[in-house]
Coordinates of C-alpha atoms in Angstrom, one line a residue:
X1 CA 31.4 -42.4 -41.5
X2 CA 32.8 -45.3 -40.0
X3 CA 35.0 -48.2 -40.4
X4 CA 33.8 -50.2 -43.7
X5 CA 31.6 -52.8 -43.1
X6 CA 31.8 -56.4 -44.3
X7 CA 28.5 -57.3 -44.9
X8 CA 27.3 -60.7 -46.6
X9 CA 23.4 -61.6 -47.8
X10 CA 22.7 -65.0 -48.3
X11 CA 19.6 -66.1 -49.9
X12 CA 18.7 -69.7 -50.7
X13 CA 18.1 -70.7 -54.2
X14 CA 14.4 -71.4 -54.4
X15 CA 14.0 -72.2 -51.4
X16 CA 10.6 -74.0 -50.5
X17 CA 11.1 -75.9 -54.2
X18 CA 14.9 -76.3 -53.6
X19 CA 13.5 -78.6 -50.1
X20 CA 10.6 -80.6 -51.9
X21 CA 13.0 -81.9 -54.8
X22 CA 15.5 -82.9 -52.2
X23 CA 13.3 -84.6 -50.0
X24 CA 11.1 -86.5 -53.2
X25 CA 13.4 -87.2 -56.1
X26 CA 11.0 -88.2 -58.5
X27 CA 11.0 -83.6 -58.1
X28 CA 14.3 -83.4 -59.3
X29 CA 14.5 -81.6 -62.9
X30 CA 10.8 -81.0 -63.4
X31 CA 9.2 -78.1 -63.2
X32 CA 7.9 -77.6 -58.9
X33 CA 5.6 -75.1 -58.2
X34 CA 4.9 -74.7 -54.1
X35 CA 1.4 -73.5 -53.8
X36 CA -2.1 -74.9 -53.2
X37 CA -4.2 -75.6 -56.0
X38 CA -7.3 -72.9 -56.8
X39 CA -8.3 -69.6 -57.6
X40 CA -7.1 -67.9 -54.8
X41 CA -3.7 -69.2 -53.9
X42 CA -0.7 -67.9 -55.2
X43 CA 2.5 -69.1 -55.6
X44 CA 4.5 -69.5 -52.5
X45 CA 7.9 -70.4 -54.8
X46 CA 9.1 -71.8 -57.5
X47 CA 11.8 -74.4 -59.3
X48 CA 14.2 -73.0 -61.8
X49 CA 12.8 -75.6 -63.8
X50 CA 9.2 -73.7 -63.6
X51 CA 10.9 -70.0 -64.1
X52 CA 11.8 -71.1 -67.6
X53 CA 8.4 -70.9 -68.4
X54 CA 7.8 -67.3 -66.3
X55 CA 6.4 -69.0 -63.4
X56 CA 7.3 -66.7 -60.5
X57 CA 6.2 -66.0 -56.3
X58 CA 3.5 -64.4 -55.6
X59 CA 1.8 -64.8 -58.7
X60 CA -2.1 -66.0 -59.0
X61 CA -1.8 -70.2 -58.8
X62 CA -4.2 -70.4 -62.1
X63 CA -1.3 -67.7 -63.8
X64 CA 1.7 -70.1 -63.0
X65 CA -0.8 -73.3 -64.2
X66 CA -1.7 -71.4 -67.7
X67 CA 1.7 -70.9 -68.2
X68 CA 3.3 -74.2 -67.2
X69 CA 1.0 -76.8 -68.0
X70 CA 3.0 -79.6 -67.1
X71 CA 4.2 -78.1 -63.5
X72 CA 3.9 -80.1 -60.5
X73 CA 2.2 -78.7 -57.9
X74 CA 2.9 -79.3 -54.1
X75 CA 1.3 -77.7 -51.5
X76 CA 3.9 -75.9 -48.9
X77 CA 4.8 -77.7 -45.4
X78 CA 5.6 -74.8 -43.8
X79 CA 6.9 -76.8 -40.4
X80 CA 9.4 -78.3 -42.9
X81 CA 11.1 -75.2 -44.4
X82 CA 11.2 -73.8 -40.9
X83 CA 13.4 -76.7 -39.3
X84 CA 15.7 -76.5 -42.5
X85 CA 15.5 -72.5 -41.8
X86 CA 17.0 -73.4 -38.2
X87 CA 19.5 -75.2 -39.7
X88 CA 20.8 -72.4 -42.1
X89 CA 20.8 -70.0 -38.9
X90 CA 22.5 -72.4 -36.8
X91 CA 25.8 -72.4 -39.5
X92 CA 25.7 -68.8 -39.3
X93 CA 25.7 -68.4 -35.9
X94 CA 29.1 -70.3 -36.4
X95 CA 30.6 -67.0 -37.4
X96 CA 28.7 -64.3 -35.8
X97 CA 26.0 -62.9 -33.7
X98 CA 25.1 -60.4 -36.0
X99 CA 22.5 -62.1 -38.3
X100 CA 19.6 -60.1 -39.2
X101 CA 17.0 -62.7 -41.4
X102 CA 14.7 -61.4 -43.5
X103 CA 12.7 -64.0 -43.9
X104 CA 13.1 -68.0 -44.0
X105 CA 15.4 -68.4 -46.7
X106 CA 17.8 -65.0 -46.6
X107 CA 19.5 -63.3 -43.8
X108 CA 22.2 -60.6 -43.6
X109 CA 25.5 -61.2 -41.6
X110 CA 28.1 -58.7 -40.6
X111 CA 31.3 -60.1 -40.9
X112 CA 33.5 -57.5 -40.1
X113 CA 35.1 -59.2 -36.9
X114 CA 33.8 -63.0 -37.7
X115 CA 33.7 -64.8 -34.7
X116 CA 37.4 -67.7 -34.7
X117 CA 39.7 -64.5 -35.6
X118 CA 39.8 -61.8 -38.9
X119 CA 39.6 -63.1 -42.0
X120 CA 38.0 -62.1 -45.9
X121 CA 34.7 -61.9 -46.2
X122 CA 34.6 -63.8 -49.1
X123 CA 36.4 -66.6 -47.3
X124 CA 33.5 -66.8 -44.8
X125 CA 31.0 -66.6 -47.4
X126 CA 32.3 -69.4 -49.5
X127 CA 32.6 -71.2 -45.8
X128 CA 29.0 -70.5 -45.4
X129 CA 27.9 -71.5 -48.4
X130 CA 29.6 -75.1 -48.0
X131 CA 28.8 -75.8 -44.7
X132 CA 24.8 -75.1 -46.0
X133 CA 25.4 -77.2 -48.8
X134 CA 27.2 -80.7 -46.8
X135 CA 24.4 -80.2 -44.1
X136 CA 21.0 -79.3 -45.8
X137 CA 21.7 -80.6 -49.0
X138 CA 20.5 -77.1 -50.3
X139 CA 22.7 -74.5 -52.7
X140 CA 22.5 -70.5 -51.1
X141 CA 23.7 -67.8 -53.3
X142 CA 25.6 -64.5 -51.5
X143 CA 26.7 -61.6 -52.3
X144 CA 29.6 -59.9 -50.4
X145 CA 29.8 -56.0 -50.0
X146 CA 30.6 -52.9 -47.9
X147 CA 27.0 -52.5 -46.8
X148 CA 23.3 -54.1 -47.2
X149 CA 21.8 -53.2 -49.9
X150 CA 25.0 -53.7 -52.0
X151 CA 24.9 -57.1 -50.8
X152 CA 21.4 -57.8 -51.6
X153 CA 21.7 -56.8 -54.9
X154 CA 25.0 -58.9 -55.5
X155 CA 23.5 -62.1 -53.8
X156 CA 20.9 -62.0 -56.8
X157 CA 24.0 -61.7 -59.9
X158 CA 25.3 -65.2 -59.9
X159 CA 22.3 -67.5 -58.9
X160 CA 21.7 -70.2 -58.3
X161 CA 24.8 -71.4 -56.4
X162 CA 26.7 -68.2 -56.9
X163 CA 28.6 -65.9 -55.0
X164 CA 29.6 -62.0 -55.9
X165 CA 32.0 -60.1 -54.3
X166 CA 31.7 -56.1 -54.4
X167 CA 34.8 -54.6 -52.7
X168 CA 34.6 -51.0 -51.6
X169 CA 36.6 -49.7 -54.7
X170 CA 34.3 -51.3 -57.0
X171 CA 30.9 -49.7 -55.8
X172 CA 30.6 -47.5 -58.1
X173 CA 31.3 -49.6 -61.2
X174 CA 29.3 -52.4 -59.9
X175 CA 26.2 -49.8 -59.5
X176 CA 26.8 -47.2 -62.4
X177 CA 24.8 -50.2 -65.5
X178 CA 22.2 -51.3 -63.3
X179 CA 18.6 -50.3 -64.4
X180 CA 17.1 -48.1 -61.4
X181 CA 14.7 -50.8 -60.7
X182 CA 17.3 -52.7 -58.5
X183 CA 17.4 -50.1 -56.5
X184 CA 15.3 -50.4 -52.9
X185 CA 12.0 -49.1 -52.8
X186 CA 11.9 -48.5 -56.6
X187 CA 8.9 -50.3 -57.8
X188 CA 7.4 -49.7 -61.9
X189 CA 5.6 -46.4 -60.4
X190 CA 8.5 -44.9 -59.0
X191 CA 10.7 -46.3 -62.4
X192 CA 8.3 -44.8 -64.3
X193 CA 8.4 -41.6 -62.7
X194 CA 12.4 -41.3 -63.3
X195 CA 12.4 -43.2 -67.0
X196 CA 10.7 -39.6 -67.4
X197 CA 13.7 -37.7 -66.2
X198 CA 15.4 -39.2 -68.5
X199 CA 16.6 -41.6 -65.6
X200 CA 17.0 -45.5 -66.9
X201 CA 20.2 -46.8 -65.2
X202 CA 22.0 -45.7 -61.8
X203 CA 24.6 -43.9 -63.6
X204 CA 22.0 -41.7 -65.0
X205 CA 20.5 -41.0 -61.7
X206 CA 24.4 -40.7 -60.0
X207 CA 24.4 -37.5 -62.8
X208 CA 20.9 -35.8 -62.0
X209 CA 22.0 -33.0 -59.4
X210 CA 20.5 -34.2 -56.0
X211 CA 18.5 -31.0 -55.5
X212 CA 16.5 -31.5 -58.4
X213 CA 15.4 -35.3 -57.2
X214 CA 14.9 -33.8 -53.4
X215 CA 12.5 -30.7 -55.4
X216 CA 11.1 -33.8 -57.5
X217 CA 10.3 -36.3 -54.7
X218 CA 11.4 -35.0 -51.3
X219 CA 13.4 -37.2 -48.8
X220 CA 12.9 -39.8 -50.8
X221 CA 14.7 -37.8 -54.0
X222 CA 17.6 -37.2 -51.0
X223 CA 17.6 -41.0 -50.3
X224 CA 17.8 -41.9 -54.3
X225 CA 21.1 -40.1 -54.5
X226 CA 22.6 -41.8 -51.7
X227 CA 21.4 -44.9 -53.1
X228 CA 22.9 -44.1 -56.7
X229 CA 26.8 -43.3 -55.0
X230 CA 26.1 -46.6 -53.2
X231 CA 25.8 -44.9 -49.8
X232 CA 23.8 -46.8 -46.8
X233 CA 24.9 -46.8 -43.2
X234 CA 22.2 -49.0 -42.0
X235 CA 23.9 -51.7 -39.5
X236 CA 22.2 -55.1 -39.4
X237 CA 20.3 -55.7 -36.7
X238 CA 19.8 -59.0 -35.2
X239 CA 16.2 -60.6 -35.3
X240 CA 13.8 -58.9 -33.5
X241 CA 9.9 -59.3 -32.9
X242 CA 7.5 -59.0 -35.8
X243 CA 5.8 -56.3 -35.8
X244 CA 3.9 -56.7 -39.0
X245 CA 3.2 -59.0 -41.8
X246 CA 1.9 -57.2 -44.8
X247 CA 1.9 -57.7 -49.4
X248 CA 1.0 -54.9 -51.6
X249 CA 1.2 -54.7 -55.1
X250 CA 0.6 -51.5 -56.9
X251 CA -1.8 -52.1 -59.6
X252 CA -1.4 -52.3 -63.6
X253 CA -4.3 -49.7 -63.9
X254 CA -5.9 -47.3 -61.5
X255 CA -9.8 -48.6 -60.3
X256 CA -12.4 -47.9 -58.1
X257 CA -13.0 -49.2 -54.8
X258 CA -15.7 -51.9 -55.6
X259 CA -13.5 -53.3 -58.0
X260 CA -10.5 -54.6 -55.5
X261 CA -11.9 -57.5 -54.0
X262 CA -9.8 -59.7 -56.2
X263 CA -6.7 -58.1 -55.2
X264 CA -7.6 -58.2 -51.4
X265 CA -8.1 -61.9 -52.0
X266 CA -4.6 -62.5 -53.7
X267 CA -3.2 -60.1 -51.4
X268 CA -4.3 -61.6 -48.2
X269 CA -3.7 -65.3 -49.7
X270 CA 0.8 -63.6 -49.7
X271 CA 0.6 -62.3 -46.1
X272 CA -1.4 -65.4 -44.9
X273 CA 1.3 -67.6 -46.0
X274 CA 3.8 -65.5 -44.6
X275 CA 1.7 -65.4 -41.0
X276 CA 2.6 -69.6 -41.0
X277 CA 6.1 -68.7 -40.4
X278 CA 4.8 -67.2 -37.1
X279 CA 4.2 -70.4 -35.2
X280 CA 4.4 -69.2 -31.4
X281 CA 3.1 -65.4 -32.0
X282 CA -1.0 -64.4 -33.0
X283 CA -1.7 -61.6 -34.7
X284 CA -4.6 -59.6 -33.5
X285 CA -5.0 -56.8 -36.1
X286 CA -6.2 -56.8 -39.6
X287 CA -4.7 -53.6 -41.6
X288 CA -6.1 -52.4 -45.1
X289 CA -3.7 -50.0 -46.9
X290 CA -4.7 -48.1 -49.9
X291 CA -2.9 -45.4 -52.4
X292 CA -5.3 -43.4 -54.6
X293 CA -4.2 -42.1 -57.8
X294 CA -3.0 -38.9 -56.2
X295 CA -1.2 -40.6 -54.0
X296 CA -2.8 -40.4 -51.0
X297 CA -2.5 -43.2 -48.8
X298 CA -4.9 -44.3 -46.3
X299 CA -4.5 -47.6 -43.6
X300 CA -7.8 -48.9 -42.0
X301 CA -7.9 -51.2 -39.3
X302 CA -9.9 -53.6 -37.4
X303 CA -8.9 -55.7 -34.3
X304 CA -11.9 -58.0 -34.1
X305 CA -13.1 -60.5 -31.0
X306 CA -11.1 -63.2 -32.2
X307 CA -8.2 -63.4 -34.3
X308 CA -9.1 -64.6 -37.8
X309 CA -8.2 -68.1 -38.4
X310 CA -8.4 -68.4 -41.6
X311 CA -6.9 -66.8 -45.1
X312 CA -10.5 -66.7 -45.9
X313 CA -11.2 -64.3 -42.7
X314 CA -8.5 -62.5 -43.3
X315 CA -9.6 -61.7 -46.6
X316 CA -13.2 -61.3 -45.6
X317 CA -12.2 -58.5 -42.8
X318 CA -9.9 -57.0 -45.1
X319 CA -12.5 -56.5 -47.7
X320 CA -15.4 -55.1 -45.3
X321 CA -12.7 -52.5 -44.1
X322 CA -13.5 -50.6 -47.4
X323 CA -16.9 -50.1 -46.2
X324 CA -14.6 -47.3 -43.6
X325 CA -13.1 -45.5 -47.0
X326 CA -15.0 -42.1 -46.8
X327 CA -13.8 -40.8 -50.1
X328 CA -16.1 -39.8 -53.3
X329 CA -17.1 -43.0 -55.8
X330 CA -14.7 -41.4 -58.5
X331 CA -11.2 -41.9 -56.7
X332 CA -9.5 -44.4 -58.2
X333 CA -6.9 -46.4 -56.3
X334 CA -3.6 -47.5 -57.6
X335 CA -2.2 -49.5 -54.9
X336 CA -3.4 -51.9 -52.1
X337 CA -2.0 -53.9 -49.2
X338 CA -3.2 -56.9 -46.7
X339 CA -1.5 -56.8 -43.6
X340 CA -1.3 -58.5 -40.3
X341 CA -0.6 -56.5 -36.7
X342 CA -0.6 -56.3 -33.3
X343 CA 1.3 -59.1 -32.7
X344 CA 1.0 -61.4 -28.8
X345 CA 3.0 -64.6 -28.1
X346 CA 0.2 -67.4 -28.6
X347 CA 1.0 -69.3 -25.1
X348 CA -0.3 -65.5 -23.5
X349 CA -3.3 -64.9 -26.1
X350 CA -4.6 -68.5 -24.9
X351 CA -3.8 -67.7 -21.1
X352 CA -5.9 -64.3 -21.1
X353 CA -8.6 -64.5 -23.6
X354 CA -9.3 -61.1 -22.8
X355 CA -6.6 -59.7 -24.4
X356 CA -9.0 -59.2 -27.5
X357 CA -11.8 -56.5 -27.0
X358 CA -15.6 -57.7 -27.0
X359 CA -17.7 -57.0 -29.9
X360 CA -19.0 -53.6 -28.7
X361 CA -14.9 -52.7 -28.2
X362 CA -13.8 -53.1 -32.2
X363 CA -11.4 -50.3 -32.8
X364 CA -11.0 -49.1 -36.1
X365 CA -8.4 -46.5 -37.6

């Protein structure tokens, strides 16, 4: 192992709201809900103002509308959040190159040799979170910590507007009540799975010998027990090419393959709005992922003629590509995802238009 890293994850406090009420203050105190109006939109964010009431991202718009009445509804302007984005990236650039974002409104920085000389990382994350504020008008929350996921987790204790500070000799206490579910990659199947063991909080999962979760759930059982003793060497990389853009939920009850249209739709609505953030690259490749209830996963694929256009085509192709699922009628599926792939910088997608494969070309997988 090597020298302890200083690691900081700053994530704006509700972001694409946070922007609207600063920019209309008649916003300011009510509940905002960033989405477009309809049956199948969901929401792209929400005020803290409109999580009183359970409202929440990603959910169905006519969920967040049931349960907040009185929310005001604002469709998103990506372009907007995107130059404010630049702005964020730009103050951290002030203190070093090694930024990895993670989206719009959160990023990771490594600290350990901040750029102007050595000093705390909490020092440059309060700096950081001031300079954001005096410029953008905008609160971030951050959390401070040997390593990323540590980080991540602590940026989410003290929001909005909060900071927390995990030094190395306070890993383990930091870690030990959490439930498992703040964990990475633990999602209600996988909680589920180690509420069974017997397995509710990390301290319960730092005590279950690591051979029996490796036996239980393979590398993935090796990877829990890292995660419980707060071990994770992954360095932050600095922003790179997308590769893909994908949203899957795993469902509250297994169902047959007919029946998933709906979640294709709100599916392909989450990755759709994610694609706007993608202003100078196309992507070329629709991608339908599946899980049955044995847990088999299968990815289908389609790169059609011309990139879809629309979160309507995207939907519509990701739908048909169940019509390529060759598996009896009485699997049931438990999870689904909508993804975008094969990514090409627009300018050379417009210059050589046969890039995409003709109709008699479509490649599926």
């Amino acid at each position: 192992m090597g020298a302890i890293r200083k690691i900081i994850h700053v994530d704006m406090d509700a972001f694409y709201a946070s922007v609207e009420q600063r920019d209309d203050p008649s916003l300011r105190g009510r509940p905002v809900v960033v989405a477009w109006r309809g049956g199948r939109s969901v929401v792209c964010a929400a005020s803290y103002e409109a999580r009183r009431f359970g409202v929440r991202s990603a959910m169905p718009a006519t969920r967040a509308e049931r349960l907040c009445p009185q929310a005001v509804f604002v469709p998103p302007d990506f372009p907007r959040y995107k130059a404010v984005s630049r702005q964020v990236r730009a103050i951290f650039a002030r203190y070093t190159p090694l930024v990895e974002p993670l989206s719009l409104d959160e990023a990771y920085l490594d600290v350990s040799k901040p750029l102007g000389g050595p000093r705390p990382a909490t020092v440059v994350a309060e700096s950081i979170r001031a300079e954001i504020r005096s410029e953008t008008g905008l609160t971030a929350s951050a959390g401070v910590a040997p390593n990323k996921f540590i980080a991540k987790i602590a940026s989410d204790q003290n929001k909005p507007d909060g900071l927390c500070v995990v030094r190395p000799r306070e890993v383990a206490a930091f870690l030990a009540p959490l439930p498992v579910s703040r964990l990475p990659g633990v999602g209600k199947v996988m909680q589920g799975r180690l509420e069974a063991l017997g397995i509710h909080i990390v301290a319960d999962l730092r005590r279950f010998p690591a051979a029996g979760l490796e036996e239980r759930f393979g590398r993935w059982g090796r990877r829990l027990h890292e995660l419980a003793l707060g071990i994770d060497e992954h360095p932050v990389r600095p922003s790179r090419p997308t590769l893909q853009i994908s949203s899957e939920d795993t469902l509250e009850r297994d169902v047959p393959l007919e029946d998933l249209s709906p979640h294709i739709t709100r599916l392909a609505a989450k990755t759709w709005a994610a694609y706007g953030r993608e202003r100078n690259r196309v992507a070329r490749t629709v991608v339908l992922k599946l899980k049955t209830s044995e847990f088999r996963i299968l990815t289908r694929s389609l790169t059609p003629p011309v990139p879809p256009a629309s979160v309507d085509e995207l939907a519509g192709i990701a739908s048909a590509l169940r019509a390529r699922v060759d598996l009896p009628d009485h699997v049931r599926y438990r999870l689904v995802g909508v993804g975008l792939a094969g990514f090409v910088d627009r300018d050379l997608a417009a210059a050589q238009p046969d890039l995409f494969p003709s109709p008699g070309d479509l490649a599926w997988a």
